[in-house]
Amino acid sequence: MNRWPIPDPMARALDAARTAADQGEVPIGAVVMRGDEVIAVAANRTRQPPDPTGHAEIIALRAAAEKLGSERLTGCDLHVTLEPCAMCAGAISHARIARLYYAAPDPKGGAVEHGARVFEQAQCLHAPEVYSGMGEDEASEMLRAFFRERR
Amino acid sequence: MNRWPIPDPMARALDAARTAADQGEVPIGAVVMRGDEVIAVAANRTRQPPDPTGHAEIIALRAAAEKLGSERLTGCDLHVTLEPCAMCAGAISHARIARLYYAAPDPKGGAVEHGARVFEQAQCLHAPEVYSGMGEDEASEMLRAFFRERR
């Protein structure tokens, strides 16, 4: 039996996650796409330089806004290897991302299908369509291996 | 009758908010303090350069982390003129801010005492002590005037 191949944007996000792990950063990657065009690729980077907001999603959204010359990324999609936290879900809403794809759910820190459920709040001015699961095994195993090595 | 004076850090945050309005940015300001030491001062800046994450809190936290050389701002306090949104509340938690002071509540977009209530979630690994109200009239009036002019 063959597994359905991981779509190219999520494969790129997983590649970015791998580069984060190589640098001692938590292996999470994110990609902003506009149709078939890659707009920005980023990996978590909270340690060097020290930045409590340096999640892959935040870095990718900032780079995409700079590249496109607009704080609103209307029509863009975000692919990320882990369910976004409250900070990142809020940023995704501010950026008007059309579709959010994430690989692995995160019961401990996620704020999409867990906890703060940012997009489900009445106050949320823009909620993306949300899809999850594609690439979940790869994303989860990378995180498990990273934290296993550091215990 | 004299009003109790606004504490210096919040007065600085209000000053920063004023500078944002002068540049066509939403008038919100934030200050990171460590004891009596001013670590970072920032105003909203989402338009120029375009950055969907450019809220005053995010810019102040990033600057403070860079200045102190640590992604964790343990022992630091954040003073901001408006109740933080989900994005900023998440960042405040990641940064391990000890005390959060905000001037005006934000029923439409706040995520501390409204909506996502980020710090009240079981998943929230670090919640600051929260104080609000000091400087509320000044902060609210600045925002009302800003949006009134633009309608």
PDB file of C-alpha atoms in Angstrom:
ATOM      1  CA  MET A   1       0.000   0.000   0.000  1.00  0.00           C
ATOM      2  CA  ASN A   2       1.267   3.458  -0.818  1.00  0.00           C
ATOM      3  CA  ARG A   3       0.546   6.443   1.395  1.00  0.00           C
ATOM      4  CA  TRP A   4      -0.935   9.491  -0.242  1.00  0.00           C
ATOM      5  CA  PRO A   5       2.011  11.829  -0.812  1.00  0.00           C
ATOM      6  CA  ILE A   6       2.321  14.914   1.376  1.00  0.00           C
ATOM      7  CA  PRO A   7       1.401  18.022  -0.654  1.00  0.00           C
ATOM      8  CA  ASP A   8       4.374  20.139  -1.680  1.00  0.00           C
ATOM      9  CA  PRO A   9       3.753  23.135   0.651  1.00  0.00           C
ATOM     10  CA  MET A  10       3.559  20.885   3.724  1.00  0.00           C
ATOM     11  CA  ALA A  11       6.643  18.978   2.568  1.00  0.00           C
ATOM     12  CA  ARG A  12       8.457  22.348   2.445  1.00  0.00           C
ATOM     13  CA  ALA A  13       7.202  23.189   5.929  1.00  0.00           C
ATOM     14  CA  LEU A  14       8.520  19.832   7.204  1.00  0.00           C
ATOM     15  CA  ASP A  15      11.889  20.547   5.538  1.00  0.00           C
ATOM     16  CA  ALA A  16      12.006  23.921   7.305  1.00  0.00           C
ATOM     17  CA  ALA A  17      11.220  22.191  10.601  1.00  0.00           C
ATOM     18  CA  ARG A  18      14.214  19.898  10.050  1.00  0.00           C
ATOM     19  CA  THR A  19      16.537  22.870   9.615  1.00  0.00           C
ATOM     20  CA  ALA A  20      15.261  24.309  12.912  1.00  0.00           C
ATOM     21  CA  ALA A  21      16.160  21.105  14.763  1.00  0.00           C
ATOM     22  CA  ASP A  22      19.667  21.202  13.259  1.00  0.00           C
ATOM     23  CA  GLN A  23      20.116  24.606  14.891  1.00  0.00           C
ATOM     24  CA  GLY A  24      18.789  23.578  18.282  1.00  0.00           C
ATOM     25  CA  GLU A  25      15.430  25.266  17.716  1.00  0.00           C
ATOM     26  CA  VAL A  26      12.101  23.482  18.199  1.00  0.00           C
ATOM     27  CA  PRO A  27      11.394  21.748  14.845  1.00  0.00           C
ATOM     28  CA  ILE A  28       8.349  23.553  13.504  1.00  0.00           C
ATOM     29  CA  GLY A  29       8.126  24.970   9.993  1.00  0.00           C
ATOM     30  CA  ALA A  30       5.664  27.199   8.136  1.00  0.00           C
ATOM     31  CA  VAL A  31       5.057  28.187   4.520  1.00  0.00           C
ATOM     32  CA  VAL A  32       2.888  30.980   3.099  1.00  0.00           C
ATOM     33  CA  MET A  33       1.521  30.243  -0.386  1.00  0.00           C
ATOM     34  CA  ARG A  34      -0.480  32.345  -2.818  1.00  0.00           C
ATOM     35  CA  GLY A  35      -1.985  29.799  -5.174  1.00  0.00           C
ATOM     36  CA  ASP A  36       1.017  27.785  -6.390  1.00  0.00           C
ATOM     37  CA  GLU A  37       3.511  30.512  -5.537  1.00  0.00           C
ATOM     38  CA  VAL A  38       5.737  30.160  -2.479  1.00  0.00           C
ATOM     39  CA  ILE A  39       5.667  33.550  -0.725  1.00  0.00           C
ATOM     40  CA  ALA A  40       7.604  32.784   2.462  1.00  0.00           C
ATOM     41  CA  VAL A  41       9.191  29.832   4.262  1.00  0.00           C
ATOM     42  CA  ALA A  42      10.234  29.955   7.923  1.00  0.00           C
ATOM     43  CA  ALA A  43      11.260  27.797  10.847  1.00  0.00           C
ATOM     44  CA  ASN A  44      10.956  28.391  14.589  1.00  0.00           C
ATOM     45  CA  ARG A  45      13.680  30.693  15.855  1.00  0.00           C
ATOM     46  CA  THR A  46      13.177  31.758  19.443  1.00  0.00           C
ATOM     47  CA  ARG A  47      16.670  31.177  20.820  1.00  0.00           C
ATOM     48  CA  GLN A  48      19.143  32.780  18.427  1.00  0.00           C
ATOM     49  CA  PRO A  49      18.342  35.638  18.234  1.00  0.00           C
ATOM     50  CA  PRO A  50      16.256  35.456  21.428  1.00  0.00           C
ATOM     51  CA  ASP A  51      12.657  36.247  20.486  1.00  0.00           C
ATOM     52  CA  PRO A  52       9.630  34.997  22.442  1.00  0.00           C
ATOM     53  CA  THR A  53       7.494  35.663  19.343  1.00  0.00           C
ATOM     54  CA  GLY A  54       9.796  33.751  16.967  1.00  0.00           C
ATOM     55  CA  HIS A  55       7.416  30.965  16.039  1.00  0.00           C
ATOM     56  CA  ALA A  56       7.546  29.745  12.436  1.00  0.00           C
ATOM     57  CA  GLU A  57       4.093  31.161  11.660  1.00  0.00           C
ATOM     58  CA  ILE A  58       4.947  34.664  12.932  1.00  0.00           C
ATOM     59  CA  ILE A  59       8.225  34.789  11.007  1.00  0.00           C
ATOM     60  CA  ALA A  60       6.535  33.518   7.816  1.00  0.00           C
ATOM     61  CA  LEU A  61       3.630  35.992   8.098  1.00  0.00           C
ATOM     62  CA  ARG A  62       5.990  38.931   8.657  1.00  0.00           C
ATOM     63  CA  ALA A  63       8.157  37.937   5.706  1.00  0.00           C
ATOM     64  CA  ALA A  64       5.103  37.495   3.471  1.00  0.00           C
ATOM     65  CA  ALA A  65       3.695  40.910   4.463  1.00  0.00           C
ATOM     66  CA  GLU A  66       7.036  42.539   3.719  1.00  0.00           C
ATOM     67  CA  LYS A  67       7.304  40.745   0.367  1.00  0.00           C
ATOM     68  CA  LEU A  68       3.759  41.532  -0.733  1.00  0.00           C
ATOM     69  CA  GLY A  69       3.789  45.070   0.683  1.00  0.00           C
ATOM     70  CA  SER A  70       0.604  44.573   2.667  1.00  0.00           C
ATOM     71  CA  GLU A  71      -0.279  43.705   6.246  1.00  0.00           C
ATOM     72  CA  ARG A  72      -3.240  41.758   4.867  1.00  0.00           C
ATOM     73  CA  LEU A  73      -2.328  38.523   3.103  1.00  0.00           C
ATOM     74  CA  THR A  74      -5.724  38.155   1.466  1.00  0.00           C
ATOM     75  CA  GLY A  75      -5.892  35.030  -0.698  1.00  0.00           C
ATOM     76  CA  CYS A  76      -2.792  33.501   0.900  1.00  0.00           C
ATOM     77  CA  ASP A  77      -2.695  30.128   2.653  1.00  0.00           C
ATOM     78  CA  LEU A  78      -0.511  29.092   5.595  1.00  0.00           C
ATOM     79  CA  HIS A  79       0.900  25.577   5.977  1.00  0.00           C
ATOM     80  CA  VAL A  80       2.466  24.756   9.338  1.00  0.00           C
ATOM     81  CA  THR A  81       3.685  21.529  10.896  1.00  0.00           C
ATOM     82  CA  LEU A  82       1.961  21.991  14.286  1.00  0.00           C
ATOM     83  CA  GLU A  83      -1.393  23.366  15.410  1.00  0.00           C
ATOM     84  CA  PRO A  84      -0.865  27.105  16.033  1.00  0.00           C
ATOM     85  CA  CYS A  85      -0.814  28.499  19.589  1.00  0.00           C
ATOM     86  CA  ALA A  86      -2.963  31.485  20.662  1.00  0.00           C
ATOM     87  CA  MET A  87      -0.304  33.964  19.584  1.00  0.00           C
ATOM     88  CA  CYS A  88      -0.011  32.480  16.112  1.00  0.00           C
ATOM     89  CA  ALA A  89      -3.744  31.910  15.639  1.00  0.00           C
ATOM     90  CA  GLY A  90      -4.274  35.583  16.475  1.00  0.00           C
ATOM     91  CA  ALA A  91      -1.622  36.606  13.948  1.00  0.00           C
ATOM     92  CA  ILE A  92      -3.186  34.354  11.270  1.00  0.00           C
ATOM     93  CA  SER A  93      -6.499  36.112  11.836  1.00  0.00           C
ATOM     94  CA  HIS A  94      -4.925  39.595  11.712  1.00  0.00           C
ATOM     95  CA  ALA A  95      -3.183  38.638   8.445  1.00  0.00           C
ATOM     96  CA  ARG A  96      -6.464  37.497   6.857  1.00  0.00           C
ATOM     97  CA  ILE A  97      -5.031  34.092   5.858  1.00  0.00           C
ATOM     98  CA  ALA A  98      -7.610  32.302   3.679  1.00  0.00           C
ATOM     99  CA  ARG A  99      -6.776  28.683   4.513  1.00  0.00           C
ATOM    100  CA  LEU A 100      -4.782  27.210   7.366  1.00  0.00           C
ATOM    101  CA  TYR A 101      -3.302  23.731   6.972  1.00  0.00           C
ATOM    102  CA  TYR A 102      -1.542  22.147   9.934  1.00  0.00           C
ATOM    103  CA  ALA A 103       0.020  18.725  10.209  1.00  0.00           C
ATOM    104  CA  ALA A 104      -0.124  17.677  13.874  1.00  0.00           C
ATOM    105  CA  PRO A 105      -2.657  18.721  16.495  1.00  0.00           C
ATOM    106  CA  ASP A 106      -1.183  20.116  19.736  1.00  0.00           C
ATOM    107  CA  PRO A 107      -3.342  19.347  22.766  1.00  0.00           C
ATOM    108  CA  LYS A 108      -0.753  20.966  25.077  1.00  0.00           C
ATOM    109  CA  GLY A 109      -0.364  24.326  23.344  1.00  0.00           C
ATOM    110  CA  GLY A 110      -2.699  24.525  20.348  1.00  0.00           C
ATOM    111  CA  ALA A 111      -5.401  27.198  20.228  1.00  0.00           C
ATOM    112  CA  VAL A 112      -7.330  26.159  17.120  1.00  0.00           C
ATOM    113  CA  GLU A 113      -9.045  22.904  18.090  1.00  0.00           C
ATOM    114  CA  HIS A 114      -7.878  23.129  21.703  1.00  0.00           C
ATOM    115  CA  GLY A 115      -7.805  25.650  24.569  1.00  0.00           C
ATOM    116  CA  ALA A 116      -8.474  29.242  23.542  1.00  0.00           C
ATOM    117  CA  ARG A 117     -10.036  28.173  20.194  1.00  0.00           C
ATOM    118  CA  VAL A 118      -9.219  31.613  18.853  1.00  0.00           C
ATOM    119  CA  PHE A 119     -11.105  31.275  15.552  1.00  0.00           C
ATOM    120  CA  GLU A 120     -14.312  30.237  17.294  1.00  0.00           C
ATOM    121  CA  GLN A 121     -14.564  33.397  19.413  1.00  0.00           C
ATOM    122  CA  ALA A 122     -17.335  35.850  18.534  1.00  0.00           C
ATOM    123  CA  GLN A 123     -14.667  38.577  18.504  1.00  0.00           C
ATOM    124  CA  CYS A 124     -12.575  36.881  15.823  1.00  0.00           C
ATOM    125  CA  LEU A 125     -12.917  39.247  12.840  1.00  0.00           C
ATOM    126  CA  HIS A 126     -11.475  36.790  10.327  1.00  0.00           C
ATOM    127  CA  ALA A 127     -11.221  33.003  10.606  1.00  0.00           C
ATOM    128  CA  PRO A 128      -9.461  30.936   7.930  1.00  0.00           C
ATOM    129  CA  GLU A 129     -10.774  27.643   6.611  1.00  0.00           C
ATOM    130  CA  VAL A 130      -8.876  25.013   8.616  1.00  0.00           C
ATOM    131  CA  TYR A 131      -7.536  21.635   7.424  1.00  0.00           C
ATOM    132  CA  SER A 132      -5.359  19.296   9.482  1.00  0.00           C
ATOM    133  CA  GLY A 133      -3.663  15.914   9.558  1.00  0.00           C
ATOM    134  CA  MET A 134      -1.587  15.769   6.358  1.00  0.00           C
ATOM    135  CA  GLY A 135       2.018  15.139   7.433  1.00  0.00           C
ATOM    136  CA  GLU A 136       1.005  14.566  11.057  1.00  0.00           C
ATOM    137  CA  ASP A 137       3.211  11.491  11.626  1.00  0.00           C
ATOM    138  CA  GLU A 138       6.335  13.177  10.247  1.00  0.00           C
ATOM    139  CA  ALA A 139       5.744  16.397  12.199  1.00  0.00           C
ATOM    140  CA  SER A 140       5.015  14.621  15.487  1.00  0.00           C
ATOM    141  CA  GLU A 141       7.970  12.248  15.208  1.00  0.00           C
ATOM    142  CA  MET A 142      10.329  15.156  14.580  1.00  0.00           C
ATOM    143  CA  LEU A 143       9.128  16.912  17.746  1.00  0.00           C
ATOM    144  CA  ARG A 144       9.269  13.724  19.819  1.00  0.00           C
ATOM    145  CA  ALA A 145      12.837  13.005  18.672  1.00  0.00           C
ATOM    146  CA  PHE A 146      13.900  16.591  19.416  1.00  0.00           C
ATOM    147  CA  PHE A 147      12.624  16.572  22.984  1.00  0.00           C
ATOM    148  CA  ARG A 148      13.791  12.967  23.609  1.00  0.00           C
ATOM    149  CA  GLU A 149      17.370  14.000  22.806  1.00  0.00           C
ATOM    150  CA  ARG A 150      17.180  16.922  25.193  1.00  0.00           C
ATOM    151  CA  ARG A 151      15.761  15.124  28.203  1.00  0.00           C
TER     152      ARG A 151
ATOM    153  CA  MET B   1     -10.592  66.960  43.547  1.00  0.00           C
ATOM    154  CA  ASN B   2      -7.358  65.717  42.064  1.00  0.00           C
ATOM    155  CA  ARG B   3      -7.163  62.495  40.088  1.00  0.00           C
ATOM    156  CA  TRP B   4      -4.534  60.013  41.149  1.00  0.00           C
ATOM    157  CA  PRO B   5      -1.638  60.552  38.736  1.00  0.00           C
ATOM    158  CA  ILE B   6      -1.022  57.929  36.065  1.00  0.00           C
ATOM    159  CA  PRO B   7       2.087  55.901  36.970  1.00  0.00           C
ATOM    160  CA  ASP B   8       5.148  56.752  34.911  1.00  0.00           C
ATOM    161  CA  PRO B   9       5.320  53.533  32.820  1.00  0.00           C
ATOM    162  CA  MET B  10       1.687  53.895  31.697  1.00  0.00           C
ATOM    163  CA  ALA B  11       2.254  57.600  30.989  1.00  0.00           C
ATOM    164  CA  ARG B  12       5.131  56.536  28.708  1.00  0.00           C
ATOM    165  CA  ALA B  13       2.890  53.974  26.995  1.00  0.00           C
ATOM    166  CA  LEU B  14       0.282  56.702  26.404  1.00  0.00           C
ATOM    167  CA  ASP B  15       2.998  58.960  24.953  1.00  0.00           C
ATOM    168  CA  ALA B  16       4.033  56.149  22.598  1.00  0.00           C
ATOM    169  CA  ALA B  17       0.393  55.713  21.559  1.00  0.00           C
ATOM    170  CA  ARG B  18       0.265  59.411  20.663  1.00  0.00           C
ATOM    171  CA  THR B  19       3.279  59.051  18.373  1.00  0.00           C
ATOM    172  CA  ALA B  20       1.555  56.138  16.594  1.00  0.00           C
ATOM    173  CA  ALA B  21      -1.496  58.285  15.844  1.00  0.00           C
ATOM    174  CA  ASP B  22       0.750  61.015  14.420  1.00  0.00           C
ATOM    175  CA  GLN B  23       2.015  58.444  11.898  1.00  0.00           C
ATOM    176  CA  GLY B  24      -1.418  57.145  10.942  1.00  0.00           C
ATOM    177  CA  GLU B  25      -1.039  54.010  13.041  1.00  0.00           C
ATOM    178  CA  VAL B  26      -3.641  52.881  15.589  1.00  0.00           C
ATOM    179  CA  PRO B  27      -2.730  54.712  18.830  1.00  0.00           C
ATOM    180  CA  ILE B  28      -1.650  51.945  21.178  1.00  0.00           C
ATOM    181  CA  GLY B  29       1.597  52.000  23.130  1.00  0.00           C
ATOM    182  CA  ALA B  30       3.493  49.499  25.276  1.00  0.00           C
ATOM    183  CA  VAL B  31       6.394  49.646  27.713  1.00  0.00           C
ATOM    184  CA  VAL B  32       8.469  46.803  29.191  1.00  0.00           C
ATOM    185  CA  MET B  33       9.906  47.580  32.629  1.00  0.00           C
ATOM    186  CA  ARG B  34      12.278  45.657  34.896  1.00  0.00           C
ATOM    187  CA  GLY B  35      11.743  47.181  38.295  1.00  0.00           C
ATOM    188  CA  ASP B  36      12.238  50.927  37.719  1.00  0.00           C
ATOM    189  CA  GLU B  37      14.276  50.414  34.545  1.00  0.00           C
ATOM    190  CA  VAL B  38      12.680  51.089  31.152  1.00  0.00           C
ATOM    191  CA  ILE B  39      13.683  48.149  28.935  1.00  0.00           C
ATOM    192  CA  ALA B  40      11.641  48.847  25.781  1.00  0.00           C
ATOM    193  CA  VAL B  41       9.021  51.311  24.516  1.00  0.00           C
ATOM    194  CA  ALA B  42       6.947  50.672  21.385  1.00  0.00           C
ATOM    195  CA  ALA B  43       3.882  51.846  19.506  1.00  0.00           C
ATOM    196  CA  ASN B  44       1.629  49.999  17.073  1.00  0.00           C
ATOM    197  CA  ARG B  45       3.180  49.794  13.615  1.00  0.00           C
ATOM    198  CA  THR B  46       1.271  47.525  11.264  1.00  0.00           C
ATOM    199  CA  ARG B  47       1.120  49.756   8.197  1.00  0.00           C
ATOM    200  CA  GLN B  48       4.622  51.078   7.525  1.00  0.00           C
ATOM    201  CA  PRO B  49       6.336  48.656   7.245  1.00  0.00           C
ATOM    202  CA  PRO B  50       3.346  46.365   6.635  1.00  0.00           C
ATOM    203  CA  ASP B  51       3.310  43.790   9.448  1.00  0.00           C
ATOM    204  CA  PRO B  52       0.161  42.008  10.666  1.00  0.00           C
ATOM    205  CA  THR B  53       1.993  41.198  13.909  1.00  0.00           C
ATOM    206  CA  GLY B  54       3.116  44.794  14.517  1.00  0.00           C
ATOM    207  CA  HIS B  55       1.151  45.448  17.683  1.00  0.00           C
ATOM    208  CA  ALA B  56       2.843  47.571  20.344  1.00  0.00           C
ATOM    209  CA  GLU B  57       3.146  44.615  22.729  1.00  0.00           C
ATOM    210  CA  ILE B  58       4.862  42.358  20.157  1.00  0.00           C
ATOM    211  CA  ILE B  59       7.342  45.061  19.140  1.00  0.00           C
ATOM    212  CA  ALA B  60       8.121  45.879  22.784  1.00  0.00           C
ATOM    213  CA  LEU B  61       8.580  42.213  23.759  1.00  0.00           C
ATOM    214  CA  ARG B  62      10.897  41.558  20.801  1.00  0.00           C
ATOM    215  CA  ALA B  63      12.975  44.634  21.584  1.00  0.00           C
ATOM    216  CA  ALA B  64      13.200  43.687  25.254  1.00  0.00           C
ATOM    217  CA  ALA B  65      14.287  40.116  24.429  1.00  0.00           C
ATOM    218  CA  GLU B  66      16.966  41.441  22.104  1.00  0.00           C
ATOM    219  CA  LYS B  67      18.176  43.957  24.698  1.00  0.00           C
ATOM    220  CA  LEU B  68      18.260  41.470  27.577  1.00  0.00           C
ATOM    221  CA  GLY B  69      19.608  38.613  25.442  1.00  0.00           C
ATOM    222  CA  SER B  70      16.882  36.204  26.491  1.00  0.00           C
ATOM    223  CA  GLU B  71      13.580  35.036  25.048  1.00  0.00           C
ATOM    224  CA  ARG B  72      12.264  34.887  28.628  1.00  0.00           C
ATOM    225  CA  LEU B  73      11.658  38.268  30.239  1.00  0.00           C
ATOM    226  CA  THR B  74      11.416  36.844  33.733  1.00  0.00           C
ATOM    227  CA  GLY B  75      10.776  39.579  36.296  1.00  0.00           C
ATOM    228  CA  CYS B  76       9.734  42.120  33.659  1.00  0.00           C
ATOM    229  CA  ASP B  77       6.366  43.890  33.570  1.00  0.00           C
ATOM    230  CA  LEU B  78       4.407  45.044  30.509  1.00  0.00           C
ATOM    231  CA  HIS B  79       2.334  48.236  30.488  1.00  0.00           C
ATOM    232  CA  VAL B  80       0.015  48.678  27.496  1.00  0.00           C
ATOM    233  CA  THR B  81      -2.750  51.154  26.738  1.00  0.00           C
ATOM    234  CA  LEU B  82      -5.332  48.581  25.538  1.00  0.00           C
ATOM    235  CA  GLU B  83      -6.315  45.071  26.638  1.00  0.00           C
ATOM    236  CA  PRO B  84      -4.114  42.674  24.624  1.00  0.00           C
ATOM    237  CA  CYS B  85      -5.604  40.559  21.801  1.00  0.00           C
ATOM    238  CA  ALA B  86      -5.105  36.774  21.568  1.00  0.00           C
ATOM    239  CA  MET B  87      -1.856  37.194  19.633  1.00  0.00           C
ATOM    240  CA  CYS B  88      -0.374  39.553  22.195  1.00  0.00           C
ATOM    241  CA  ALA B  89      -1.663  37.652  25.227  1.00  0.00           C
ATOM    242  CA  GLY B  90      -0.006  34.525  23.811  1.00  0.00           C
ATOM    243  CA  ALA B  91       3.256  36.414  23.326  1.00  0.00           C
ATOM    244  CA  ILE B  92       3.089  37.819  26.877  1.00  0.00           C
ATOM    245  CA  SER B  93       2.757  34.262  28.185  1.00  0.00           C
ATOM    246  CA  HIS B  94       5.646  32.969  26.028  1.00  0.00           C
ATOM    247  CA  ALA B  95       7.811  35.856  27.286  1.00  0.00           C
ATOM    248  CA  ARG B  96       7.051  35.013  30.947  1.00  0.00           C
ATOM    249  CA  ILE B  97       5.997  38.590  31.749  1.00  0.00           C
ATOM    250  CA  ALA B  98       5.472  38.861  35.534  1.00  0.00           C
ATOM    251  CA  ARG B  99       2.819  41.598  35.631  1.00  0.00           C
ATOM    252  CA  LEU B 100       0.563  42.956  32.896  1.00  0.00           C
ATOM    253  CA  TYR B 101      -0.951  46.409  33.308  1.00  0.00           C
ATOM    254  CA  TYR B 102      -3.423  47.639  30.717  1.00  0.00           C
ATOM    255  CA  ALA B 103      -5.314  50.895  30.604  1.00  0.00           C
ATOM    256  CA  ALA B 104      -8.546  50.295  28.667  1.00  0.00           C
ATOM    257  CA  PRO B 105     -10.502  47.052  28.344  1.00  0.00           C
ATOM    258  CA  ASP B 106     -11.301  45.978  24.752  1.00  0.00           C
ATOM    259  CA  PRO B 107     -14.589  44.073  24.513  1.00  0.00           C
ATOM    260  CA  LYS B 108     -14.237  43.894  20.706  1.00  0.00           C
ATOM    261  CA  GLY B 109     -10.753  42.442  20.447  1.00  0.00           C
ATOM    262  CA  GLY B 110      -9.342  41.780  23.903  1.00  0.00           C
ATOM    263  CA  ALA B 111      -8.410  38.249  24.948  1.00  0.00           C
ATOM    264  CA  VAL B 112      -7.609  38.743  28.635  1.00  0.00           C
ATOM    265  CA  GLU B 113     -10.974  39.514  30.267  1.00  0.00           C
ATOM    266  CA  HIS B 114     -12.896  38.903  27.020  1.00  0.00           C
ATOM    267  CA  GLY B 115     -13.161  36.274  24.276  1.00  0.00           C
ATOM    268  CA  ALA B 116     -10.354  33.727  24.200  1.00  0.00           C
ATOM    269  CA  ARG B 117      -9.296  34.580  27.799  1.00  0.00           C
ATOM    270  CA  VAL B 118      -5.855  33.216  26.964  1.00  0.00           C
ATOM    271  CA  PHE B 119      -4.446  33.311  30.516  1.00  0.00           C
ATOM    272  CA  GLU B 120      -7.378  31.334  31.923  1.00  0.00           C
ATOM    273  CA  GLN B 121      -6.840  28.321  29.643  1.00  0.00           C
ATOM    274  CA  ALA B 122      -5.549  25.125  31.275  1.00  0.00           C
ATOM    275  CA  GLN B 123      -2.865  25.046  28.556  1.00  0.00           C
ATOM    276  CA  CYS B 124      -1.460  28.452  29.457  1.00  0.00           C
ATOM    277  CA  LEU B 125       1.992  27.633  30.850  1.00  0.00           C
ATOM    278  CA  HIS B 126       2.570  31.073  32.316  1.00  0.00           C
ATOM    279  CA  ALA B 127       0.002  33.721  33.239  1.00  0.00           C
ATOM    280  CA  PRO B 128       1.055  37.169  34.464  1.00  0.00           C
ATOM    281  CA  GLU B 129      -0.618  38.995  37.325  1.00  0.00           C
ATOM    282  CA  VAL B 130      -3.088  41.350  35.613  1.00  0.00           C
ATOM    283  CA  TYR B 131      -4.024  44.921  36.593  1.00  0.00           C
ATOM    284  CA  SER B 132      -6.229  47.232  34.548  1.00  0.00           C
ATOM    285  CA  GLY B 133      -7.918  50.609  34.467  1.00  0.00           C
ATOM    286  CA  MET B 134      -5.141  53.133  35.195  1.00  0.00           C
ATOM    287  CA  GLY B 135      -5.106  55.561  32.240  1.00  0.00           C
ATOM    288  CA  GLU B 136      -8.287  54.079  30.768  1.00  0.00           C
ATOM    289  CA  ASP B 137      -9.948  57.422  29.918  1.00  0.00           C
ATOM    290  CA  GLU B 138      -6.866  58.777  28.128  1.00  0.00           C
ATOM    291  CA  ALA B 139      -6.295  55.547  26.176  1.00  0.00           C
ATOM    292  CA  SER B 140      -9.938  55.182  25.135  1.00  0.00           C
ATOM    293  CA  GLU B 141     -10.308  58.810  24.084  1.00  0.00           C
ATOM    294  CA  MET B 142      -7.193  58.594  21.911  1.00  0.00           C
ATOM    295  CA  LEU B 143      -8.598  55.550  20.092  1.00  0.00           C
ATOM    296  CA  ARG B 144     -12.051  57.112  19.709  1.00  0.00           C
ATOM    297  CA  ALA B 145     -10.560  60.309  18.254  1.00  0.00           C
ATOM    298  CA  PHE B 146      -8.374  58.321  15.853  1.00  0.00           C
ATOM    299  CA  PHE B 147     -11.248  56.300  14.404  1.00  0.00           C
ATOM    300  CA  ARG B 148     -13.629  59.300  14.419  1.00  0.00           C
ATOM    301  CA  GLU B 149     -11.231  61.215  12.138  1.00  0.00           C
ATOM    302  CA  ARG B 150     -11.012  58.271   9.743  1.00  0.00           C
ATOM    303  CA  ARG B 151     -14.708  57.535   9.375  1.00  0.00           C
TER     304      ARG B 151
END
